[in-house]
PDB file of C-alpha atoms in Angstrom:
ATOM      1  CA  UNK X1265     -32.826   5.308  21.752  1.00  0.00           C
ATOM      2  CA  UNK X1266     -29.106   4.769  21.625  1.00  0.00           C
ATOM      3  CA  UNK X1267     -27.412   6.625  25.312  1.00  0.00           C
ATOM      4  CA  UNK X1268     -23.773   8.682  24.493  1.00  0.00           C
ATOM      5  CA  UNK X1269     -21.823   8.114  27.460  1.00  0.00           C
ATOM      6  CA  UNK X1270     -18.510  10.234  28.689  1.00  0.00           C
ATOM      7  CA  UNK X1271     -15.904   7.424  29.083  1.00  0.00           C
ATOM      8  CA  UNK X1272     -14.345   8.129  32.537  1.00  0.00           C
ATOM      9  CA  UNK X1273     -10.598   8.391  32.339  1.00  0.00           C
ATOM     10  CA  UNK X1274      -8.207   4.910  33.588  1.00  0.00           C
ATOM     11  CA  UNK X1275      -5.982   2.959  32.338  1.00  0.00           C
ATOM     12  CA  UNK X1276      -8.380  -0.065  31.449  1.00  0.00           C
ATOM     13  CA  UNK X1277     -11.208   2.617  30.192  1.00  0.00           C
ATOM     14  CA  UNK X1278      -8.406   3.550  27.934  1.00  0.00           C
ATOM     15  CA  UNK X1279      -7.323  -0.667  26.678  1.00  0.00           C
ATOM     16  CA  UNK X1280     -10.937  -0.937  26.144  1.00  0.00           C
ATOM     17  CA  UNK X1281     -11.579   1.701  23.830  1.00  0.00           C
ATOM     18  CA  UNK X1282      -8.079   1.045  22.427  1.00  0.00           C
ATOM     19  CA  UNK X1283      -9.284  -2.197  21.257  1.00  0.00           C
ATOM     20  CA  UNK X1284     -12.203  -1.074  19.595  1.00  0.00           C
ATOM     21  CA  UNK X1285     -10.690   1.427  17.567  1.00  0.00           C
ATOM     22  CA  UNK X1286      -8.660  -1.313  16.834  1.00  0.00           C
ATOM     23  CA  UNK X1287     -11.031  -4.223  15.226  1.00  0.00           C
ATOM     24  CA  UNK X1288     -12.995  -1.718  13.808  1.00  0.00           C
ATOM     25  CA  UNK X1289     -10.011  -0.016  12.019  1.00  0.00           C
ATOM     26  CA  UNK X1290      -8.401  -3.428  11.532  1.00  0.00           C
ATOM     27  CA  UNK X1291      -9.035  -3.723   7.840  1.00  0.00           C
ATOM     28  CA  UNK X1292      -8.414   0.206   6.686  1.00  0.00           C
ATOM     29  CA  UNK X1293      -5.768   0.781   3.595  1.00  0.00           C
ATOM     30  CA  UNK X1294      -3.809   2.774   6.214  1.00  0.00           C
ATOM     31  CA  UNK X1295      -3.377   0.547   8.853  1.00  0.00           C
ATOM     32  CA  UNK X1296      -2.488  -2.407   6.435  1.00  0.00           C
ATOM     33  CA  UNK X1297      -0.013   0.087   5.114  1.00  0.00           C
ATOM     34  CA  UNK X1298       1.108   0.634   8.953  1.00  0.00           C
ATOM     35  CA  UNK X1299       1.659  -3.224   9.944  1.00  0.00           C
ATOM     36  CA  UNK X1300       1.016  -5.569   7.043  1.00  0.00           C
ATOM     37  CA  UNK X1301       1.092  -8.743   8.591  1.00  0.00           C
ATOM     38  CA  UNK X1302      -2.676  -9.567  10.151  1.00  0.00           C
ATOM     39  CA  UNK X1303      -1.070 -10.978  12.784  1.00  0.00           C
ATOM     40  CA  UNK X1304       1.411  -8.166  14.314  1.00  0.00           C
ATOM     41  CA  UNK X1305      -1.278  -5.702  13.142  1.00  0.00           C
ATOM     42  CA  UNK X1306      -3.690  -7.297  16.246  1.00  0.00           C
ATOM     43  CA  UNK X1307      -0.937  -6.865  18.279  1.00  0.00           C
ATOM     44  CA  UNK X1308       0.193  -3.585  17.722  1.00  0.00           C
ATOM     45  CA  UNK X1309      -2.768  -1.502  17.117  1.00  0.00           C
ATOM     46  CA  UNK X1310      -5.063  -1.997  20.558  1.00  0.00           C
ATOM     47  CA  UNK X1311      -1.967  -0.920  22.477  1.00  0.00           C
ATOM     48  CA  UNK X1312      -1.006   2.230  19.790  1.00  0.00           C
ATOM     49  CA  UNK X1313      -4.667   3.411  19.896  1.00  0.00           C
ATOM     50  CA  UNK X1314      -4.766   2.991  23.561  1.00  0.00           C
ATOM     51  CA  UNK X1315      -1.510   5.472  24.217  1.00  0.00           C
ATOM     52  CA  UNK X1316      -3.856   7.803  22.467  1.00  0.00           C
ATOM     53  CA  UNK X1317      -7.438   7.445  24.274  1.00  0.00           C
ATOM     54  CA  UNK X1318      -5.398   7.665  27.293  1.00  0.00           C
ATOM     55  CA  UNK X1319      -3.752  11.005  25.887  1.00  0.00           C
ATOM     56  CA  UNK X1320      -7.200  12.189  24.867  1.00  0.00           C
ATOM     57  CA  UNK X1321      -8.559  11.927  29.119  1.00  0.00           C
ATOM     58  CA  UNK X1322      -5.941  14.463  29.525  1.00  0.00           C
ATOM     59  CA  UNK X1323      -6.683  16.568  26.575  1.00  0.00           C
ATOM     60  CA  UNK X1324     -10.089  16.409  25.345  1.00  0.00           C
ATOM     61  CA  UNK X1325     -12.643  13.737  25.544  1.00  0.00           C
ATOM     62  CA  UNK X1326     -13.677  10.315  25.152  1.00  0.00           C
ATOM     63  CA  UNK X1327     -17.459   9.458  24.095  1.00  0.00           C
ATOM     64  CA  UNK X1328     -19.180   6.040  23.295  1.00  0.00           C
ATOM     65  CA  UNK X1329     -22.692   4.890  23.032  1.00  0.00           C
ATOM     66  CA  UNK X1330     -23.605   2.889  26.004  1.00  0.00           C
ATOM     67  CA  UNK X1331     -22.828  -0.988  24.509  1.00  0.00           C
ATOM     68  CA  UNK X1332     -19.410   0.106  23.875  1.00  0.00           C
ATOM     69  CA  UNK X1333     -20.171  -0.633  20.029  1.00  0.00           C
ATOM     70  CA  UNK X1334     -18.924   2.588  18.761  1.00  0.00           C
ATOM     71  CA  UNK X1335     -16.140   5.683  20.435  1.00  0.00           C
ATOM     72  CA  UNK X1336     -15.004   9.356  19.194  1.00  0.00           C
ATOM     73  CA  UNK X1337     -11.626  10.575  20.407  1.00  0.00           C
ATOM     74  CA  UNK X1338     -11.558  14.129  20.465  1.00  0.00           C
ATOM     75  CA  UNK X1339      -8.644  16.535  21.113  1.00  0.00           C
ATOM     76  CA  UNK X1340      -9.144  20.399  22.853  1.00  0.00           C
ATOM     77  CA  UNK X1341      -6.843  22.654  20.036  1.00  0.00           C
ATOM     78  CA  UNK X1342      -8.791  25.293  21.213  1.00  0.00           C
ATOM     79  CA  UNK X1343      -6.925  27.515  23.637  1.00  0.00           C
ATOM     80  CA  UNK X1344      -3.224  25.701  22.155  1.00  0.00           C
ATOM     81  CA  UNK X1345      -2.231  23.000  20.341  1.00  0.00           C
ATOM     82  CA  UNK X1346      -2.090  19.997  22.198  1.00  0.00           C
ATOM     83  CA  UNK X1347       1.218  18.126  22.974  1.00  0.00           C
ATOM     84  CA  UNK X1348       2.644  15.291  21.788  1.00  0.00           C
ATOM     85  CA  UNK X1349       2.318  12.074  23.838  1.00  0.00           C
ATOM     86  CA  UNK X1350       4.891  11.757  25.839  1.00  0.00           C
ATOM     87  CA  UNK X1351       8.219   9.566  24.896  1.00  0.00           C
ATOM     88  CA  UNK X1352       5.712   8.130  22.037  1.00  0.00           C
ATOM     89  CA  UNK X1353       9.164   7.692  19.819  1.00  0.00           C
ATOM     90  CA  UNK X1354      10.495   5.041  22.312  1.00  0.00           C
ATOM     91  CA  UNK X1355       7.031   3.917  22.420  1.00  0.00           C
ATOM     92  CA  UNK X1356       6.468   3.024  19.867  1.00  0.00           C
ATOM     93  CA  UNK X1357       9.840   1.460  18.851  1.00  0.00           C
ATOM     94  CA  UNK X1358       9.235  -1.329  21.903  1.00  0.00           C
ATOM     95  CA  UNK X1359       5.428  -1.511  20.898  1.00  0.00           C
ATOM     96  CA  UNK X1360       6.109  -1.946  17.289  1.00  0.00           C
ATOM     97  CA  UNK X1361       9.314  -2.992  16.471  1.00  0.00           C
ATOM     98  CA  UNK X1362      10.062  -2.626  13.072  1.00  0.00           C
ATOM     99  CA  UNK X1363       6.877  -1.335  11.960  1.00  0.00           C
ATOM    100  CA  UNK X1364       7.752   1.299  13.859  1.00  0.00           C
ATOM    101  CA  UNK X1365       9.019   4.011  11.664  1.00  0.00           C
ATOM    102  CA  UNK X1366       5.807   3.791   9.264  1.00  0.00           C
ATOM    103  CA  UNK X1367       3.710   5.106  12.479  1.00  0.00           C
ATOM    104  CA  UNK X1368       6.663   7.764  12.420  1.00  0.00           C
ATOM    105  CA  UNK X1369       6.046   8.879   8.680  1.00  0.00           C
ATOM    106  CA  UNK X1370       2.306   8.883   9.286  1.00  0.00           C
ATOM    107  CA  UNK X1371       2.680  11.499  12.714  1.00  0.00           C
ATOM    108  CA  UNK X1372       4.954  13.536  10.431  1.00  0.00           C
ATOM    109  CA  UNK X1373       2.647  13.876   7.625  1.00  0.00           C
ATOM    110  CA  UNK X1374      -0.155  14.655   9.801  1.00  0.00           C
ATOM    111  CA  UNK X1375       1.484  17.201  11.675  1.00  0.00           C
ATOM    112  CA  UNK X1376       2.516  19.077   8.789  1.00  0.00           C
ATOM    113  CA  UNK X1377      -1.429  19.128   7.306  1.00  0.00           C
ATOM    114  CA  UNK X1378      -2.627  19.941  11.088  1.00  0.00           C
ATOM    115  CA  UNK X1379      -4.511  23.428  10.883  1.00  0.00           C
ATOM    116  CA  UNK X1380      -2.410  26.002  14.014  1.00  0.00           C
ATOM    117  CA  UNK X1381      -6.600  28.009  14.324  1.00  0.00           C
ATOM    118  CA  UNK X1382      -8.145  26.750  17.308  1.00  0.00           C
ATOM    119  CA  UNK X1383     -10.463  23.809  16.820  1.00  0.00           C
ATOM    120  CA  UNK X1384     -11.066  20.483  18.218  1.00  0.00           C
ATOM    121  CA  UNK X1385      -9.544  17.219  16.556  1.00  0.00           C
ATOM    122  CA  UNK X1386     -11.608  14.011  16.003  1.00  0.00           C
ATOM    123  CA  UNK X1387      -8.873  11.884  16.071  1.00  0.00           C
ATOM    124  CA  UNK X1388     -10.968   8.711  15.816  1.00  0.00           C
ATOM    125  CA  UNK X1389     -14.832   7.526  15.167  1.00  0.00           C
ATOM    126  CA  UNK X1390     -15.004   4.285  15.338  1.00  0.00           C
ATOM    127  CA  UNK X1391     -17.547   1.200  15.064  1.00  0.00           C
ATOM    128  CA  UNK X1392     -17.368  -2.206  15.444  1.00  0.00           C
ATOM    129  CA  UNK X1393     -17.725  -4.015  12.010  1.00  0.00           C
ATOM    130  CA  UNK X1394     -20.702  -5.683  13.053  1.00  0.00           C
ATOM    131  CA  UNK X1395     -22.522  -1.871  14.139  1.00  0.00           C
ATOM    132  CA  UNK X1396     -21.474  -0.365  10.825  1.00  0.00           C
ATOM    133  CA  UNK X1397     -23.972   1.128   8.679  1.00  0.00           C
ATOM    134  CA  UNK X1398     -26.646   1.681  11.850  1.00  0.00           C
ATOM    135  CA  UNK X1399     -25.874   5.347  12.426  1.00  0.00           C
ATOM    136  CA  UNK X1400     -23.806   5.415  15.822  1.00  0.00           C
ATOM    137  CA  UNK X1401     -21.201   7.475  14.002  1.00  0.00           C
ATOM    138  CA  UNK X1402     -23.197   9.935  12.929  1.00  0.00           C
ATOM    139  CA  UNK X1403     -24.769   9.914  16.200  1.00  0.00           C
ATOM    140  CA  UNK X1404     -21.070  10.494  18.246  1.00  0.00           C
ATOM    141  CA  UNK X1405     -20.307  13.092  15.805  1.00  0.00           C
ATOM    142  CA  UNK X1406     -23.939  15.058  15.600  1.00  0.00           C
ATOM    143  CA  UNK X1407     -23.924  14.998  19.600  1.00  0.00           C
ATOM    144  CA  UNK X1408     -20.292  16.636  20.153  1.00  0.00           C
ATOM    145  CA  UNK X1409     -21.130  19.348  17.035  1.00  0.00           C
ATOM    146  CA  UNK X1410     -23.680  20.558  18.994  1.00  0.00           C
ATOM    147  CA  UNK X1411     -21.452  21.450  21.395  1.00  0.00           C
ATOM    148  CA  UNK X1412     -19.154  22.748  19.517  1.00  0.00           C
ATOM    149  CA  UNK X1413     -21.649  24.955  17.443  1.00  0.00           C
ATOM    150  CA  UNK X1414     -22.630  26.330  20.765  1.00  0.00           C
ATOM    151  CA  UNK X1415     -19.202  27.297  21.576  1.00  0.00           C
ATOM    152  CA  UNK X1416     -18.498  28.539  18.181  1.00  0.00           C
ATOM    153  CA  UNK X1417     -15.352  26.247  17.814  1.00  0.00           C
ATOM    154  CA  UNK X1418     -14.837  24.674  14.398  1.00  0.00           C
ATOM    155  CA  UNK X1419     -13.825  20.971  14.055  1.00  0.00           C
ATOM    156  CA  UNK X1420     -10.569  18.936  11.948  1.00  0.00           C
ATOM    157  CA  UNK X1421      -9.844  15.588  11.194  1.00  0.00           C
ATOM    158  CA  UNK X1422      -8.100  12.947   8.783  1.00  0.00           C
ATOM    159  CA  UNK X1423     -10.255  11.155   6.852  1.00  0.00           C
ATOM    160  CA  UNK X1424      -8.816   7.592   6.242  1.00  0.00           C
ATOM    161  CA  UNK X1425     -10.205   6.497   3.410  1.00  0.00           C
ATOM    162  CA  UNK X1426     -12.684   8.428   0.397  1.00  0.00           C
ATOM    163  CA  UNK X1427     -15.889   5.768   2.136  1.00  0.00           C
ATOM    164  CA  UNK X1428     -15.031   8.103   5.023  1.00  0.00           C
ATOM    165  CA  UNK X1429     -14.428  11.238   3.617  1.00  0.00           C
ATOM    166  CA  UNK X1430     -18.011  11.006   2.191  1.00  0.00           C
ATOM    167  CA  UNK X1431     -19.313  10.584   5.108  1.00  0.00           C
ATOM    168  CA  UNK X1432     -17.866  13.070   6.945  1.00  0.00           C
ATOM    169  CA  UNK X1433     -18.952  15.479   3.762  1.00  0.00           C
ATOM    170  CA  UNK X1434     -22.568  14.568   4.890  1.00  0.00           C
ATOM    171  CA  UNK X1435     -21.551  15.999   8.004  1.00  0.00           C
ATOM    172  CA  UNK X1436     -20.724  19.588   7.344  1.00  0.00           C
ATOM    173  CA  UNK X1437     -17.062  19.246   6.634  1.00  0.00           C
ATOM    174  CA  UNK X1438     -15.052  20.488   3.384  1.00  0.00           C
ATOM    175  CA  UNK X1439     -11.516  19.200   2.253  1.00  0.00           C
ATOM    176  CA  UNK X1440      -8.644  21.141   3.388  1.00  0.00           C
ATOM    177  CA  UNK X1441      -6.273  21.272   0.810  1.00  0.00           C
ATOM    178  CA  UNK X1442      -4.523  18.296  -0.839  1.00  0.00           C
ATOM    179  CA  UNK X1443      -5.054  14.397   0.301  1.00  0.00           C
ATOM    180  CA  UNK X1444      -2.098  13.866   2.564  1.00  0.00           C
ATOM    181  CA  UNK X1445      -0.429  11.327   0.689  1.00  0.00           C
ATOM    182  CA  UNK X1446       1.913   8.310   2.519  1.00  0.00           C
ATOM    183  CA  UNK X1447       5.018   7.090   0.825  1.00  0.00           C
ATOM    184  CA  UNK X1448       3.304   4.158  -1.305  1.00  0.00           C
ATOM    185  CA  UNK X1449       0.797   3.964   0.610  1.00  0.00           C
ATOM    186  CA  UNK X1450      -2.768   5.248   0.674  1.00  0.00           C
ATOM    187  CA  UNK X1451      -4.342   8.882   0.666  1.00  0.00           C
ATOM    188  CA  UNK X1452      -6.078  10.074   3.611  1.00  0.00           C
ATOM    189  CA  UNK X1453      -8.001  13.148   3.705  1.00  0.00           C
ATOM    190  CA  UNK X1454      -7.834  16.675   6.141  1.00  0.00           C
ATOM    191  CA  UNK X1455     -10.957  18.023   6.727  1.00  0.00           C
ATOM    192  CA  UNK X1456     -12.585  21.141   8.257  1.00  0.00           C
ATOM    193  CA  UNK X1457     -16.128  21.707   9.893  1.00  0.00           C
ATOM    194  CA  UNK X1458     -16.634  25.252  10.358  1.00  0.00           C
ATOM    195  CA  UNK X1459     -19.013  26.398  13.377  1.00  0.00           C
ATOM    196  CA  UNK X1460     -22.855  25.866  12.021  1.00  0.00           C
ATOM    197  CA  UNK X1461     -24.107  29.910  12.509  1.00  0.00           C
TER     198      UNK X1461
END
């Protein structure tokens, strides 16, 4: 049986599950659209997703099965919105140069769709390539809706691509309003779980 660990907050807990948010999102439609070249898109993303994790030991939690083959991010919007990571303009300008203002446009167009009733925020399941298809998502996501159904707190996220959006369908969430749509770039797709009764 697979074990769900709590990641332990630090700043190499944080670069490790960074980097495996990275490879396993290194081939999505949005984060080609983010940093095209393969190349600066190794470089950028482990550190990007990293500022994140790291936000997310402050703010929520941090959950992976025991290998370290698959992490969920999850952000507290419960009792108030959560804040934005510090200086993460500047940030990302010396992280990702010019790709830069794309990770702008896609912060600005998530904000807008983000939902102000208290919830928490997946903001990101991810497997390695080669774990895909086993189940450890749904496992990561079935384990912290249990909690959440127990609390009576209903869940959001951004589905980044419609292979995702289906799955996350399977798991009790409906669309919430329209596709948020990047300029020339590819839909992704707001989602609500409501508390199972």
């Amino acid at each position: 049986m697979t074990e769900i660990i709590r990641i332990k907050p630090s700043s190499e807990a944080a670069d490790t599950v960074g980097a495996i948010i990275a490879e396993s999102f290194h081939d999505l439609a949005v984060s080609n659209w983010l940093v095209p070249p393969d190349d600066d898109r190794r470089r950028v993303l482990p550190p990007h997703f990293a500022m994140f994790v790291e936000h997310a030991f402050t703010y929520g939690e941090v959950y992976a099965t025991a290998d370290m083959s698959a992490v969920a991010v999850w952000f507290d919007n419960i009792a108030s919105p959560i804040p934005e990571v510090p200086d993460i303009g500047p940030r990302m300008e010396v992280l990702a140069g010019p790709h830069a203002e794309r990770f702008g446009l896609l912060g600005e167009a998530m904000d807008k769709h983000h939902p102000h009733e208290p919830h928490c925020y997946l903001g990101f399941l991810a497997v390695l390539p080669n774990r895909q298809g086993q189940g450890l998502g749904s496992l990561l996501v079935a384990e912290h809706h249990r909690r959440l159904d127990a609390q009576g707190t209903a869940a959001y996220l951004e589905a980044s691509s419609p292979r995702s959006r289906e799955f996350y369908l399977h798991h009790g969430y409906a669309d919430l309003g329209e596709p948020l749509i990047l300029p020339d770039g590819p839909p992704m797709f707001p989602m609500w779980r409501p508390p199972a009764s």
